[in-house]
Amino acid sequence: MKTTENILIIDLEATCWDNRPPRGQESEIIEIGVCIMNAKTGKISKNEGILIKPQYSKVSPFCTELTTLTQSLLDNEGIMLDDAFDILRAEYDSEELTWASYGNYDLNMLKDQARRFYTDYPMGDDHINVKTLFGELHPTVRKSVGMQRALNELGFKLDGTHHRGVDDARNIAKILHWCLKNY
């Protein structure tokens, strides 16, 4: 597995519904949780949640209950997706660093949203699927499990609010660091 000295951890939150999306709406990124983790030490730096104003959907009550993000918050503090991608490039060196996410959802969603919004994909080619890696390396689990279960299996506490990208990025970093030490 090729890694850079620092690894960029990404966790996305997107508009969601407890059923199908309402007519004319579709899932889109509303938060990019991000942090940088030193591959050797596991030390985390530059942790933030970049809030994004959705263009083709509204935050449902279900989504707010899951993520704590509200339409009002995103209307007031969210930025456009292409501006968020610019932040990833400028402040996180996203095109140069190996990056990681828990599963392939984030990888696929970033590619899909870049196409949907006619903006350049902001990430490099070297991606680590932490969910798969954890399943391969853990001595007893040996399958894909959710992030919270992986933390529990390792005896790690869930920091912050689950389903907030800013917090989940840090939690994923803890799992990834364990994986790198045991690879």
Coordinates of C-alpha atoms in Angstrom, one line a residue:
M1 CA 0.0 0.0 0.0
K2 CA 1.4 3.3 -1.1
T3 CA 1.1 6.1 1.5
T4 CA 2.4 9.6 1.9
E5 CA 3.9 10.7 5.2
N6 CA 0.6 12.5 6.0
I7 CA -2.7 11.0 5.0
L8 CA -5.8 13.1 4.4
I9 CA -8.9 11.6 6.0
I10 CA -12.3 12.5 4.4
D11 CA -15.8 11.8 5.8
L12 CA -18.8 13.2 3.9
E13 CA -22.2 13.9 5.1
A14 CA -25.0 14.3 2.5
T15 CA -28.6 15.2 2.3
C16 CA -30.7 12.1 3.1
W17 CA -34.2 11.0 3.8
D18 CA -35.8 8.1 5.8
N19 CA -37.4 7.0 2.5
R20 CA -36.9 8.0 -1.1
P21 CA -35.9 11.6 -1.8
P22 CA -38.8 14.0 -2.6
R23 CA -39.4 14.5 -6.3
G24 CA -36.7 16.7 -7.8
Q25 CA -34.3 16.2 -4.9
E26 CA -31.2 14.1 -4.8
S27 CA -28.5 13.3 -2.3
E28 CA -25.7 15.9 -2.3
I29 CA -22.7 16.7 -0.1
I30 CA -23.5 19.0 2.9
E31 CA -20.3 18.5 4.9
I32 CA -16.8 17.5 4.1
G33 CA -15.1 16.3 7.4
V34 CA -11.4 16.4 7.0
C35 CA -8.2 15.9 9.0
I36 CA -4.6 15.2 8.3
M37 CA -3.0 12.2 10.1
N38 CA 0.7 11.5 10.3
A39 CA 1.0 7.9 9.1
K40 CA 3.7 7.0 11.6
T41 CA 2.5 8.6 14.8
G42 CA -1.2 8.8 14.2
K43 CA -1.2 12.5 15.3
I44 CA -4.1 14.4 13.9
S45 CA -3.9 17.9 12.7
K46 CA -6.0 20.4 10.7
N47 CA -9.4 18.9 11.6
E48 CA -12.5 20.7 10.4
G49 CA -15.9 20.3 8.9
I50 CA -16.4 22.3 5.6
L51 CA -20.1 23.0 5.4
I52 CA -21.7 23.1 1.9
K53 CA -25.0 24.7 0.9
P54 CA -27.0 22.1 -1.0
Q55 CA -28.2 23.2 -4.5
Y56 CA -30.7 20.5 -5.5
S57 CA -32.1 19.3 -2.2
K58 CA -33.2 20.4 1.3
V59 CA -32.1 19.0 4.6
S60 CA -34.8 16.7 5.8
P61 CA -35.8 16.3 9.5
F62 CA -34.4 12.8 9.2
C63 CA -31.1 14.2 8.0
T64 CA -30.9 16.8 10.8
E65 CA -31.7 14.0 13.4
L66 CA -28.8 11.9 11.9
T67 CA -26.2 14.6 11.4
T68 CA -27.3 17.6 13.5
L69 CA -27.0 19.8 10.4
T70 CA -29.9 22.0 9.6
Q71 CA -31.0 23.7 6.4
S72 CA -30.7 27.1 8.2
L73 CA -27.1 26.4 9.3
L74 CA -26.1 25.4 5.8
D75 CA -27.9 28.4 4.2
N76 CA -26.0 30.8 6.6
E77 CA -22.6 29.1 6.9
G78 CA -22.4 26.8 3.9
I79 CA -20.3 27.5 0.9
M80 CA -20.5 26.2 -2.7
L81 CA -19.1 22.8 -3.5
D82 CA -16.4 24.0 -5.9
D83 CA -15.2 26.5 -3.2
A84 CA -15.0 23.5 -0.7
F85 CA -13.0 21.6 -3.3
D86 CA -10.6 24.6 -3.6
I87 CA -10.1 24.5 0.1
L88 CA -9.2 20.8 0.0
R89 CA -6.6 21.6 -2.7
A90 CA -5.2 24.8 -1.2
E91 CA -5.2 23.9 2.5
Y92 CA -5.0 20.1 2.6
D93 CA -2.9 19.3 -0.5
S94 CA -5.7 16.9 -1.5
E95 CA -4.3 16.2 -5.0
E96 CA -0.9 15.1 -3.7
L97 CA -1.6 13.2 -0.4
T98 CA -2.8 9.7 -0.1
W99 CA -6.3 10.0 1.2
A100 CA -8.6 7.6 3.1
S101 CA -12.3 7.2 3.9
Y102 CA -14.4 4.6 5.6
G103 CA -15.7 2.6 2.7
N104 CA -16.1 3.7 -1.0
Y105 CA -19.1 5.9 -0.5
D106 CA -17.0 9.0 -0.1
L107 CA -14.8 8.2 -3.1
N108 CA -17.8 7.6 -5.3
M109 CA -19.8 10.6 -4.0
L110 CA -16.8 13.0 -4.6
K111 CA -16.5 11.8 -8.2
D112 CA -20.2 11.9 -8.8
Q113 CA -20.6 15.4 -7.3
A114 CA -17.6 16.7 -9.3
R115 CA -19.3 15.5 -12.5
R116 CA -22.7 16.8 -11.4
F117 CA -21.4 20.3 -10.6
Y118 CA -19.0 20.5 -13.5
T119 CA -16.0 21.0 -11.3
D120 CA -12.6 19.3 -11.1
Y121 CA -12.3 16.2 -8.9
P122 CA -10.2 17.4 -5.9
M123 CA -8.5 14.2 -4.8
G124 CA -5.3 12.3 -5.7
D125 CA -5.4 8.7 -7.1
D126 CA -4.1 7.0 -4.0
H127 CA -7.1 6.1 -1.8
I128 CA -7.3 3.8 1.2
N129 CA -10.6 2.1 2.0
V130 CA -10.3 1.9 5.7
K131 CA -13.4 -0.3 6.1
T132 CA -12.0 -3.0 3.8
L133 CA -8.5 -2.7 5.3
F134 CA -9.8 -3.1 8.8
G135 CA -11.8 -6.2 7.8
E136 CA -8.6 -7.7 6.3
L137 CA -6.4 -7.0 9.3
H138 CA -8.6 -7.5 12.4
P139 CA -8.0 -10.9 13.9
T140 CA -11.6 -11.8 14.7
V141 CA -13.9 -9.5 12.7
R142 CA -12.7 -10.4 9.2
K143 CA -15.5 -8.7 7.4
S144 CA -16.8 -5.2 6.7
V145 CA -18.3 -3.5 9.8
G146 CA -19.5 0.0 10.5
M147 CA -17.1 2.6 11.9
Q148 CA -18.7 2.5 15.3
R149 CA -18.3 -1.3 15.6
A150 CA -14.7 -1.0 14.4
L151 CA -14.0 1.5 17.1
N152 CA -15.6 -0.8 19.7
E153 CA -13.6 -3.8 18.5
L154 CA -10.4 -1.8 19.0
G155 CA -11.5 -0.5 22.4
F156 CA -11.6 3.1 21.1
K157 CA -14.2 5.6 22.2
L158 CA -16.3 7.4 19.6
D159 CA -15.2 11.0 19.8
G160 CA -17.8 13.7 19.1
T161 CA -21.0 13.2 17.2
H162 CA -21.4 10.2 14.9
H163 CA -22.5 11.3 11.4
R164 CA -20.8 14.6 11.7
G165 CA -18.0 14.6 9.2
V166 CA -15.7 16.7 11.3
D167 CA -15.8 14.2 14.2
D168 CA -16.0 11.0 12.1
A169 CA -12.8 12.0 10.2
R170 CA -10.9 11.9 13.5
N171 CA -12.5 8.6 14.4
I172 CA -11.6 7.1 11.1
A173 CA -8.0 8.3 11.6
K174 CA -7.8 6.3 14.8
I175 CA -8.9 3.1 13.0
L176 CA -6.6 3.8 10.1
H177 CA -3.6 4.3 12.4
W178 CA -4.3 0.9 14.1
C179 CA -4.5 -0.7 10.6
L180 CA -1.1 0.9 9.5
K181 CA 0.6 -0.4 12.7
N182 CA -0.8 -3.9 12.0
Y183 CA -0.3 -4.0 8.2

